[in-house]
mmCIF file of C-alpha atoms and ligand atoms in Angstrom:
data_model
loop_
_atom_site.group_PDB
_atom_site.id
_atom_site.type_symbol
_atom_site.label_atom_id
_atom_site.label_comp_id
_atom_site.label_asym_id
_atom_site.label_seq_id
_atom_site.Cartn_x
_atom_site.Cartn_y
_atom_site.Cartn_z
ATOM 1 C CA UNK A 17 75.139 -17.044 4.923
ATOM 2 C CA UNK A 18 73.758 -19.267 7.841
ATOM 3 C CA UNK A 19 70.521 -16.958 7.867
ATOM 4 C CA UNK A 20 69.979 -17.435 4.099
ATOM 5 C CA UNK A 21 70.140 -21.197 4.898
ATOM 6 C CA UNK A 22 67.974 -21.062 7.613
ATOM 7 C CA UNK A 23 65.411 -18.911 5.762
ATOM 8 C CA UNK A 24 65.363 -21.514 2.638
ATOM 9 C CA UNK A 25 65.108 -24.383 5.069
ATOM 10 C CA UNK A 26 62.131 -23.053 6.591
ATOM 11 C CA UNK A 27 60.892 -21.969 3.164
ATOM 12 C CA UNK A 28 61.410 -25.659 2.078
ATOM 13 C CA UNK A 29 59.864 -26.947 5.332
ATOM 14 C CA UNK A 30 56.520 -25.091 4.803
ATOM 15 C CA UNK A 31 56.205 -25.833 1.264
ATOM 16 C CA UNK A 32 56.173 -29.402 2.241
ATOM 17 C CA UNK A 33 53.856 -28.826 5.277
ATOM 18 C CA UNK A 34 51.423 -26.747 2.974
ATOM 19 C CA UNK A 35 50.569 -29.584 0.742
ATOM 20 C CA UNK A 36 48.120 -31.307 3.306
ATOM 21 C CA UNK A 37 46.674 -27.961 4.276
ATOM 22 C CA UNK A 38 46.051 -26.964 0.776
ATOM 23 C CA UNK A 39 44.362 -30.383 -0.090
ATOM 24 C CA UNK A 40 42.249 -29.438 3.073
ATOM 25 C CA UNK A 41 41.596 -25.812 2.064
ATOM 26 C CA UNK A 42 40.286 -26.488 -1.419
ATOM 27 C CA UNK A 43 37.392 -28.754 0.019
ATOM 28 C CA UNK A 44 34.197 -26.820 0.595
ATOM 29 C CA UNK A 45 31.729 -26.498 3.088
ATOM 30 C CA UNK A 46 28.035 -26.100 2.029
ATOM 31 C CA UNK A 47 27.264 -22.419 2.289
ATOM 32 C CA UNK A 48 23.326 -22.527 1.871
ATOM 33 C CA UNK A 49 20.845 -23.657 4.210
ATOM 34 C CA UNK A 50 20.749 -27.443 4.048
ATOM 35 C CA UNK A 51 17.203 -28.855 3.799
ATOM 36 C CA UNK A 52 18.128 -32.651 3.950
ATOM 37 C CA UNK A 53 21.782 -33.898 4.720
ATOM 38 C CA UNK A 54 22.963 -37.268 3.353
ATOM 39 C CA UNK A 55 26.298 -36.856 4.212
ATOM 40 C CA UNK A 56 27.769 -39.742 6.534
ATOM 41 C CA UNK A 57 29.544 -38.901 9.514
ATOM 42 C CA UNK A 58 33.089 -40.451 9.593
ATOM 43 C CA UNK A 59 32.897 -43.887 11.745
ATOM 44 C CA UNK A 60 29.401 -44.591 11.648
ATOM 45 C CA UNK A 61 28.617 -48.322 12.186
ATOM 46 C CA UNK A 62 27.272 -50.029 9.290
ATOM 47 C CA UNK A 63 24.308 -51.020 11.306
ATOM 48 C CA UNK A 64 23.093 -47.259 11.992
ATOM 49 C CA UNK A 65 21.315 -47.630 8.739
ATOM 50 C CA UNK A 66 19.538 -50.708 9.553
ATOM 51 C CA UNK A 67 16.759 -49.306 11.731
ATOM 52 C CA UNK A 68 14.424 -46.075 12.418
ATOM 53 C CA UNK A 69 15.770 -46.206 15.861
ATOM 54 C CA UNK A 70 19.256 -45.291 14.854
ATOM 55 C CA UNK A 71 19.197 -44.140 11.065
ATOM 56 C CA UNK A 72 18.623 -40.277 11.364
ATOM 57 C CA UNK A 73 19.944 -39.858 7.579
ATOM 58 C CA UNK A 74 18.355 -42.027 5.453
ATOM 59 C CA UNK A 75 15.107 -44.093 5.170
ATOM 60 C CA UNK A 76 15.868 -47.743 6.509
ATOM 61 C CA UNK A 77 13.115 -49.596 4.699
ATOM 62 C CA UNK A 78 13.622 -48.230 0.917
ATOM 63 C CA UNK A 79 14.668 -48.805 -1.668
ATOM 64 C CA UNK A 80 16.447 -52.535 -1.333
ATOM 65 C CA UNK A 81 16.246 -56.024 -1.649
ATOM 66 C CA UNK A 82 13.793 -57.609 0.698
ATOM 67 C CA UNK A 83 16.382 -60.229 2.139
ATOM 68 C CA UNK A 84 19.368 -57.882 2.623
ATOM 69 C CA UNK A 85 20.190 -55.219 5.157
ATOM 70 C CA UNK A 86 21.668 -51.762 4.400
ATOM 71 C CA UNK A 87 24.490 -52.931 6.671
ATOM 72 C CA UNK A 88 25.231 -55.261 4.304
ATOM 73 C CA UNK A 89 24.519 -53.423 0.993
ATOM 74 C CA UNK A 90 26.694 -50.081 2.184
ATOM 75 C CA UNK A 91 30.386 -50.228 2.016
ATOM 76 C CA UNK A 92 32.567 -47.335 3.636
ATOM 77 C CA UNK A 93 35.993 -46.684 1.383
ATOM 78 C CA UNK A 94 38.335 -44.785 3.050
ATOM 79 C CA UNK A 95 37.983 -41.467 1.018
ATOM 80 C CA UNK A 96 36.278 -38.160 0.961
ATOM 81 C CA UNK A 97 34.500 -35.924 -1.750
ATOM 82 C CA UNK A 98 34.682 -32.160 -2.171
ATOM 83 C CA UNK A 99 31.707 -31.422 0.395
ATOM 84 C CA UNK A 100 32.749 -34.172 2.771
ATOM 85 C CA UNK A 101 35.362 -32.065 4.481
ATOM 86 C CA UNK A 102 37.061 -33.670 7.505
ATOM 87 C CA UNK A 103 33.730 -34.919 9.384
ATOM 88 C CA UNK A 104 32.023 -37.131 6.714
ATOM 89 C CA UNK A 105 33.169 -40.088 4.778
ATOM 90 C CA UNK A 106 32.302 -41.764 1.438
ATOM 91 C CA UNK A 107 29.670 -44.109 1.277
ATOM 92 C CA UNK A 108 29.649 -47.199 -1.507
ATOM 93 C CA UNK A 109 25.830 -48.639 -2.502
ATOM 94 C CA UNK A 110 26.280 -52.004 -3.871
ATOM 95 C CA UNK A 111 24.343 -54.638 -6.109
ATOM 96 C CA UNK A 112 24.323 -58.275 -5.322
ATOM 97 C CA UNK A 113 21.800 -61.154 -6.526
ATOM 98 C CA UNK A 114 19.860 -60.227 -3.459
ATOM 99 C CA UNK A 115 19.056 -56.792 -4.658
ATOM 100 C CA UNK A 116 15.323 -57.520 -5.622
ATOM 101 C CA UNK A 117 12.777 -54.981 -4.180
ATOM 102 C CA UNK A 118 9.278 -56.352 -3.616
ATOM 103 C CA UNK A 119 8.437 -58.417 -6.748
ATOM 104 C CA UNK A 120 10.704 -56.223 -9.348
ATOM 105 C CA UNK A 121 12.366 -59.157 -10.644
ATOM 106 C CA UNK A 122 13.679 -57.220 -14.041
ATOM 107 C CA UNK A 123 15.621 -54.647 -11.715
ATOM 108 C CA UNK A 124 18.489 -54.960 -9.392
ATOM 109 C CA UNK A 125 18.460 -51.782 -6.934
ATOM 110 C CA UNK A 126 19.697 -50.273 -4.019
ATOM 111 C CA UNK A 127 18.621 -46.459 -3.381
ATOM 112 C CA UNK A 128 19.034 -44.258 -0.469
ATOM 113 C CA UNK A 129 16.176 -41.816 0.337
ATOM 114 C CA UNK A 130 16.518 -38.981 2.636
ATOM 115 C CA UNK A 131 14.609 -39.766 5.784
ATOM 116 C CA UNK A 132 12.590 -36.540 5.714
ATOM 117 C CA UNK A 133 11.820 -36.412 2.163
ATOM 118 C CA UNK A 134 8.154 -36.930 1.490
ATOM 119 C CA UNK A 135 6.287 -37.142 -1.926
ATOM 120 C CA UNK A 136 4.646 -33.660 -1.042
ATOM 121 C CA UNK A 137 7.526 -32.226 0.947
ATOM 122 C CA UNK A 138 9.897 -29.639 0.689
ATOM 123 C CA UNK A 139 12.312 -31.107 -1.631
ATOM 124 C CA UNK A 140 10.015 -30.988 -4.653
ATOM 125 C CA UNK A 141 9.109 -27.187 -4.011
ATOM 126 C CA UNK A 142 10.535 -23.850 -4.599
ATOM 127 C CA UNK A 143 14.109 -23.763 -5.756
ATOM 128 C CA UNK A 144 16.544 -26.860 -4.219
ATOM 129 C CA UNK A 145 20.003 -27.750 -5.253
ATOM 130 C CA UNK A 146 20.867 -31.387 -4.739
ATOM 131 C CA UNK A 147 24.611 -31.991 -4.534
ATOM 132 C CA UNK A 148 26.280 -35.493 -4.801
ATOM 133 C CA UNK A 149 29.857 -36.531 -6.098
ATOM 134 C CA UNK A 150 30.429 -40.014 -7.306
ATOM 135 C CA UNK A 151 33.633 -42.423 -7.819
ATOM 136 C CA UNK A 152 34.142 -45.583 -9.290
ATOM 137 C CA UNK A 153 35.273 -48.652 -7.580
ATOM 138 C CA UNK A 154 37.651 -50.909 -9.778
ATOM 139 C CA UNK A 155 36.749 -53.847 -7.723
ATOM 140 C CA UNK A 156 33.014 -53.794 -8.495
ATOM 141 C CA UNK A 157 32.599 -52.074 -11.953
ATOM 142 C CA UNK A 158 29.138 -51.076 -13.308
ATOM 143 C CA UNK A 159 28.442 -53.281 -16.482
ATOM 144 C CA UNK A 160 27.766 -50.360 -19.088
ATOM 145 C CA UNK A 161 25.941 -52.873 -21.342
ATOM 146 C CA UNK A 162 22.829 -52.102 -19.226
ATOM 147 C CA UNK A 163 21.071 -49.301 -18.357
ATOM 148 C CA UNK A 164 21.699 -47.558 -14.860
ATOM 149 C CA UNK A 165 19.884 -45.250 -12.715
ATOM 150 C CA UNK A 166 21.777 -43.350 -10.304
ATOM 151 C CA UNK A 167 20.254 -40.148 -9.149
ATOM 152 C CA UNK A 168 16.763 -38.976 -9.776
ATOM 153 C CA UNK A 169 13.446 -37.440 -8.258
ATOM 154 C CA UNK A 170 10.550 -39.496 -8.936
ATOM 155 C CA UNK A 171 7.161 -37.781 -9.034
ATOM 156 C CA UNK A 172 4.637 -38.425 -6.480
ATOM 157 C CA UNK A 173 2.433 -40.798 -8.677
ATOM 158 C CA UNK A 174 5.553 -42.699 -9.649
ATOM 159 C CA UNK A 175 4.616 -42.209 -13.272
ATOM 160 C CA UNK A 176 7.852 -40.690 -14.246
ATOM 161 C CA UNK A 177 11.448 -39.069 -13.159
ATOM 162 C CA UNK A 178 11.497 -35.311 -13.320
ATOM 163 C CA UNK A 179 14.938 -35.360 -13.547
ATOM 164 C CA UNK A 180 17.659 -38.540 -14.003
ATOM 165 C CA UNK A 181 21.341 -38.997 -13.669
ATOM 166 C CA UNK A 182 22.059 -41.968 -15.592
ATOM 167 C CA UNK A 183 25.175 -44.376 -16.902
ATOM 168 C CA UNK A 184 25.336 -47.278 -19.362
ATOM 169 C CA UNK A 185 23.521 -48.018 -22.400
ATOM 170 C CA UNK A 186 19.937 -46.319 -22.294
ATOM 171 C CA UNK A 187 17.423 -48.679 -23.511
ATOM 172 C CA UNK A 188 15.854 -47.916 -27.102
ATOM 173 C CA UNK A 189 18.760 -45.330 -27.781
ATOM 174 C CA UNK A 190 22.126 -45.502 -29.249
ATOM 175 C CA UNK A 191 24.891 -47.126 -26.933
ATOM 176 C CA UNK A 192 27.360 -45.019 -28.206
ATOM 177 C CA UNK A 193 27.236 -42.782 -25.351
ATOM 178 C CA UNK A 194 27.297 -45.991 -22.677
ATOM 179 C CA UNK A 195 30.466 -44.649 -21.024
ATOM 180 C CA UNK A 196 28.868 -41.378 -20.159
ATOM 181 C CA UNK A 197 26.824 -40.098 -17.226
ATOM 182 C CA UNK A 198 23.811 -38.553 -18.759
ATOM 183 C CA UNK A 199 21.377 -35.924 -17.250
ATOM 184 C CA UNK A 200 17.960 -36.379 -18.405
ATOM 185 C CA UNK A 201 14.614 -34.627 -17.922
ATOM 186 C CA UNK A 202 11.270 -36.810 -17.722
ATOM 187 C CA UNK A 203 10.982 -36.897 -21.209
ATOM 188 C CA UNK A 204 14.482 -38.253 -21.904
ATOM 189 C CA UNK A 205 15.737 -34.714 -23.111
ATOM 190 C CA UNK A 206 19.597 -34.649 -22.117
ATOM 191 C CA UNK A 207 20.425 -31.870 -20.286
ATOM 192 C CA UNK A 208 24.223 -32.399 -19.643
ATOM 193 C CA UNK A 209 26.692 -35.413 -20.450
ATOM 194 C CA UNK A 210 30.170 -36.191 -19.541
ATOM 195 C CA UNK A 211 32.320 -39.400 -19.482
ATOM 196 C CA UNK A 212 32.645 -41.340 -16.382
ATOM 197 C CA UNK A 213 35.977 -40.887 -14.800
ATOM 198 C CA UNK A 214 37.145 -43.977 -13.752
ATOM 199 C CA UNK A 215 39.991 -42.479 -11.517
ATOM 200 C CA UNK A 216 38.836 -39.436 -9.918
ATOM 201 C CA UNK A 217 35.686 -38.030 -8.056
ATOM 202 C CA UNK A 218 32.904 -36.297 -10.283
ATOM 203 C CA UNK A 219 31.047 -33.846 -8.357
ATOM 204 C CA UNK A 220 27.559 -32.671 -9.685
ATOM 205 C CA UNK A 221 24.758 -30.376 -8.248
ATOM 206 C CA UNK A 222 21.406 -29.846 -10.071
ATOM 207 C CA UNK A 223 19.471 -26.503 -9.277
ATOM 208 C CA UNK A 224 15.860 -27.247 -9.617
ATOM 209 C CA UNK A 225 13.427 -24.520 -9.881
ATOM 210 C CA UNK A 226 10.402 -25.952 -9.325
ATOM 211 C CA UNK A 227 8.327 -22.659 -9.662
ATOM 212 C CA UNK A 228 10.085 -21.852 -13.265
ATOM 213 C CA UNK A 229 10.374 -25.297 -14.508
ATOM 214 C CA UNK A 230 14.076 -24.489 -14.999
ATOM 215 C CA UNK A 231 17.213 -26.594 -14.305
ATOM 216 C CA UNK A 232 20.826 -25.640 -14.047
ATOM 217 C CA UNK A 233 23.523 -28.367 -13.708
ATOM 218 C CA UNK A 234 26.903 -27.595 -12.071
ATOM 219 C CA UNK A 235 29.933 -29.975 -12.404
ATOM 220 C CA UNK A 236 33.652 -30.422 -11.480
ATOM 221 C CA UNK A 237 36.283 -33.076 -11.313
ATOM 222 C CA UNK A 238 38.271 -33.858 -8.007
ATOM 223 C CA UNK A 239 38.098 -31.058 -5.389
ATOM 224 C CA UNK A 240 37.587 -28.139 -7.544
ATOM 225 C CA UNK A 241 35.097 -25.759 -7.614
ATOM 226 C CA UNK A 242 31.863 -26.385 -9.039
ATOM 227 C CA UNK A 243 30.947 -24.555 -12.545
ATOM 228 C CA UNK A 244 27.497 -24.047 -14.298
ATOM 229 C CA UNK A 245 27.701 -26.423 -17.348
ATOM 230 C CA UNK A 246 24.001 -26.325 -18.488
ATOM 231 C CA UNK A 247 22.097 -23.029 -17.290
ATOM 232 C CA UNK A 248 18.353 -22.590 -17.118
ATOM 233 C CA UNK A 249 17.260 -25.274 -19.288
ATOM 234 C CA UNK A 250 13.402 -25.765 -19.462
ATOM 235 C CA UNK A 251 12.127 -29.091 -17.819
ATOM 236 C CA UNK A 252 8.845 -30.162 -16.549
ATOM 237 C CA UNK A 253 9.348 -30.514 -12.927
ATOM 238 C CA UNK A 254 5.691 -30.866 -11.792
ATOM 239 C CA UNK A 255 4.265 -33.659 -9.807
ATOM 240 C CA UNK A 256 6.414 -33.472 -6.596
ATOM 241 C CA UNK A 257 7.958 -36.952 -5.159
ATOM 242 C CA UNK A 258 11.215 -37.939 -3.555
ATOM 243 C CA UNK A 259 15.080 -38.252 -4.337
ATOM 244 C CA UNK A 260 16.784 -41.344 -4.749
ATOM 245 C CA UNK A 261 20.390 -41.866 -4.793
ATOM 246 C CA UNK A 262 22.017 -45.350 -5.585
ATOM 247 C CA UNK A 263 21.930 -47.934 -8.166
ATOM 248 C CA UNK A 264 18.822 -48.996 -10.389
ATOM 249 C CA UNK A 265 20.269 -51.624 -12.700
ATOM 250 C CA UNK A 266 17.885 -52.266 -15.716
ATOM 251 C CA UNK A 267 17.870 -55.741 -17.263
ATOM 252 C CA UNK A 268 18.567 -56.454 -20.929
ATOM 253 C CA UNK A 269 16.340 -58.161 -23.580
ATOM 254 C CA UNK A 270 12.962 -57.025 -21.921
ATOM 255 C CA UNK A 271 10.042 -54.945 -22.833
ATOM 256 C CA UNK A 272 8.850 -54.970 -19.201
ATOM 257 C CA UNK A 273 11.917 -54.345 -17.413
ATOM 258 C CA UNK A 274 10.552 -53.988 -13.702
ATOM 259 C CA UNK A 275 9.234 -57.543 -14.052
ATOM 260 C CA UNK A 276 11.553 -59.564 -16.303
ATOM 261 C CA UNK A 277 14.834 -59.493 -18.352
ATOM 262 C CA UNK A 278 18.333 -60.667 -18.220
ATOM 263 C CA UNK A 279 20.473 -59.808 -15.176
ATOM 264 C CA UNK A 280 23.757 -61.884 -14.884
ATOM 265 C CA UNK A 281 24.492 -63.748 -11.906
ATOM 266 C CA UNK A 282 26.824 -63.036 -9.036
ATOM 267 C CA UNK A 283 26.629 -59.693 -9.201
ATOM 268 C CA UNK A 284 28.942 -57.362 -7.509
ATOM 269 C CA UNK A 285 28.824 -53.692 -8.614
ATOM 270 C CA UNK A 286 29.048 -50.528 -6.553
ATOM 271 C CA UNK A 287 29.063 -46.862 -6.992
ATOM 272 C CA UNK A 288 31.099 -44.780 -4.399
ATOM 273 C CA UNK A 289 28.981 -41.567 -3.154
ATOM 274 C CA UNK A 290 29.995 -38.597 -1.302
ATOM 275 C CA UNK A 291 28.808 -34.848 -0.361
ATOM 276 C CA UNK A 292 24.976 -35.854 -0.597
ATOM 277 C CA UNK A 293 22.969 -32.860 0.248
ATOM 278 C CA UNK A 294 20.014 -30.918 -0.783
ATOM 279 C CA UNK A 295 20.157 -26.947 -0.004
ATOM 280 C CA UNK A 296 17.569 -24.242 -0.249
ATOM 281 C CA UNK A 297 18.383 -21.984 -3.460
ATOM 282 C CA UNK A 298 15.120 -20.036 -3.259
ATOM 283 C CA UNK A 299 17.443 -16.730 -2.868
ATOM 284 C CA UNK A 300 19.986 -17.953 -5.608
ATOM 285 C CA UNK A 301 22.393 -19.536 -3.295
ATOM 286 C CA UNK A 302 24.222 -22.517 -4.578
ATOM 287 C CA UNK A 303 27.394 -24.084 -2.732
ATOM 288 C CA UNK A 304 30.217 -24.099 -5.350
HETATM 289 C C1 NAG B 429 42.531 -43.447 5.683
HETATM 290 O O1 NAG B 429 43.275 -42.638 4.692
HETATM 291 C C2 NAG B 429 44.270 -41.780 5.258
HETATM 292 C C3 NAG B 429 45.003 -41.111 4.016
HETATM 293 O O2 NAG B 429 44.109 -41.014 3.099
HETATM 294 C C4 NAG B 429 45.224 -42.585 6.207
HETATM 295 O O3 NAG B 429 46.014 -41.847 6.872
HETATM 296 C C5 NAG B 429 44.495 -43.339 7.112
HETATM 297 O O4 NAG B 429 45.203 -44.231 7.714
HETATM 298 C C6 NAG B 429 43.397 -44.225 6.380
HETATM 299 N N1 NAG B 429 42.594 -44.901 7.330
HETATM 300 C C7 NAG B 429 42.478 -46.374 7.477
HETATM 301 C C8 NAG B 429 41.741 -46.945 8.485
HETATM 302 O O5 NAG B 429 42.603 -47.509 6.464
HETATM 303 C C1 NAG B 430 27.438 -57.393 -19.107
HETATM 304 O O1 NAG B 430 26.158 -57.689 -19.123
HETATM 305 C C2 NAG B 430 25.844 -58.321 -20.351
HETATM 306 C C3 NAG B 430 24.242 -58.149 -20.840
HETATM 307 O O2 NAG B 430 23.667 -58.691 -19.606
HETATM 308 C C4 NAG B 430 26.435 -59.753 -20.368
HETATM 309 O O3 NAG B 430 26.203 -60.664 -21.322
HETATM 310 C C5 NAG B 430 27.667 -59.571 -19.962
HETATM 311 O O4 NAG B 430 28.543 -60.901 -19.357
HETATM 312 C C6 NAG B 430 28.040 -58.880 -18.719
HETATM 313 N N1 NAG B 430 29.571 -58.737 -18.618
HETATM 314 C C7 NAG B 430 29.854 -58.921 -17.422
HETATM 315 C C8 NAG B 430 31.434 -58.408 -17.275
HETATM 316 O O5 NAG B 430 29.456 -59.157 -16.404
HETATM 317 C C1 NAG B 431 19.218 -17.987 -14.678
HETATM 318 O O1 NAG B 431 18.135 -17.843 -13.957
HETATM 319 C C2 NAG B 431 18.194 -17.105 -12.946
HETATM 320 C C3 NAG B 431 16.912 -17.315 -12.068
HETATM 321 O O2 NAG B 431 15.864 -16.860 -12.804
HETATM 322 C C4 NAG B 431 18.682 -15.650 -13.136
HETATM 323 O O3 NAG B 431 19.097 -15.004 -12.296
HETATM 324 C C5 NAG B 431 20.027 -15.750 -13.924
HETATM 325 O O4 NAG B 431 20.481 -14.890 -14.618
HETATM 326 C C6 NAG B 431 19.740 -16.939 -15.335
HETATM 327 N N1 NAG B 431 20.875 -17.125 -15.904
HETATM 328 C C7 NAG B 431 21.064 -17.151 -17.349
HETATM 329 C C8 NAG B 431 22.484 -17.221 -17.608
HETATM 330 O O5 NAG B 431 20.249 -17.059 -17.994
#
């Protein structure tokens, strides 16, 4: 009797204790060679992102408002996504009225570029898989009446984005899918779409086969394993260039979106990112 009680007590205790372990266990480590690591170590000082002297992860100069520092743009919610594990943390990219880059008065933008990425660099060659997770901040919602670019690879000559992860109302298209994320090729053809989840992490990976001009999209929610949701879709990936992750908000009511158009005042918007990295998939490896 006593033994029985003890056994069930131990069993009950281990069930309780198992919960946090299970939670940790279902997070994942990247398993392929990392080409660019954009994961932010826990307890990184915001000012780390402001200068080349400290910032070993992203380009400190691009792409952001002229009169605002990364330490003012980036927020650090106490949260982690599937590939952040115990050592990395979420980073939120925000927009304000100061988010005007150079003389691009139509856009509001703040985009992270991997420090080691270059227009003719490794990121645009071979077979690479870009990973990122996103979560919405109820205190800084996006205004989905507008078109947003959130993650993309921009060709070296800046003439187009070979692949783009977008939100909101795409200019010139129906806004029926404005509450969805959309992954589009450089011609605007849709490779995948999924509703924006206002509560949970959404994890994405894009395998870019620059040799075969093929794209595979992987997706999962929360801490779940990624699954291929769109496989070996043809897309013209030529032209090199660089990745960018953040927010580029286009204006409304403009035919010259870079330079003019309507943007509401007192902007306070954000997109939370986690688990950002680019891995080498030349041998077929993709972290799931
Ligand atoms: C961060 O969140 C964890 C659990 O989610 C909590 O234990 C910890 O106290 C939080 N840290 C801060 C600084 O709020
Ligand atoms: C969203 O954007 C539209 C178009 O710019 C604007 O009219 C509206 O006021 C914005 N909504 C909020 C909540 O800012
Ligand atoms: C996609 O392409 C890869 C590499 O070329 C190949 O190994 C795989 O079998 C293809 N998958 C499908 C479902 O066609």
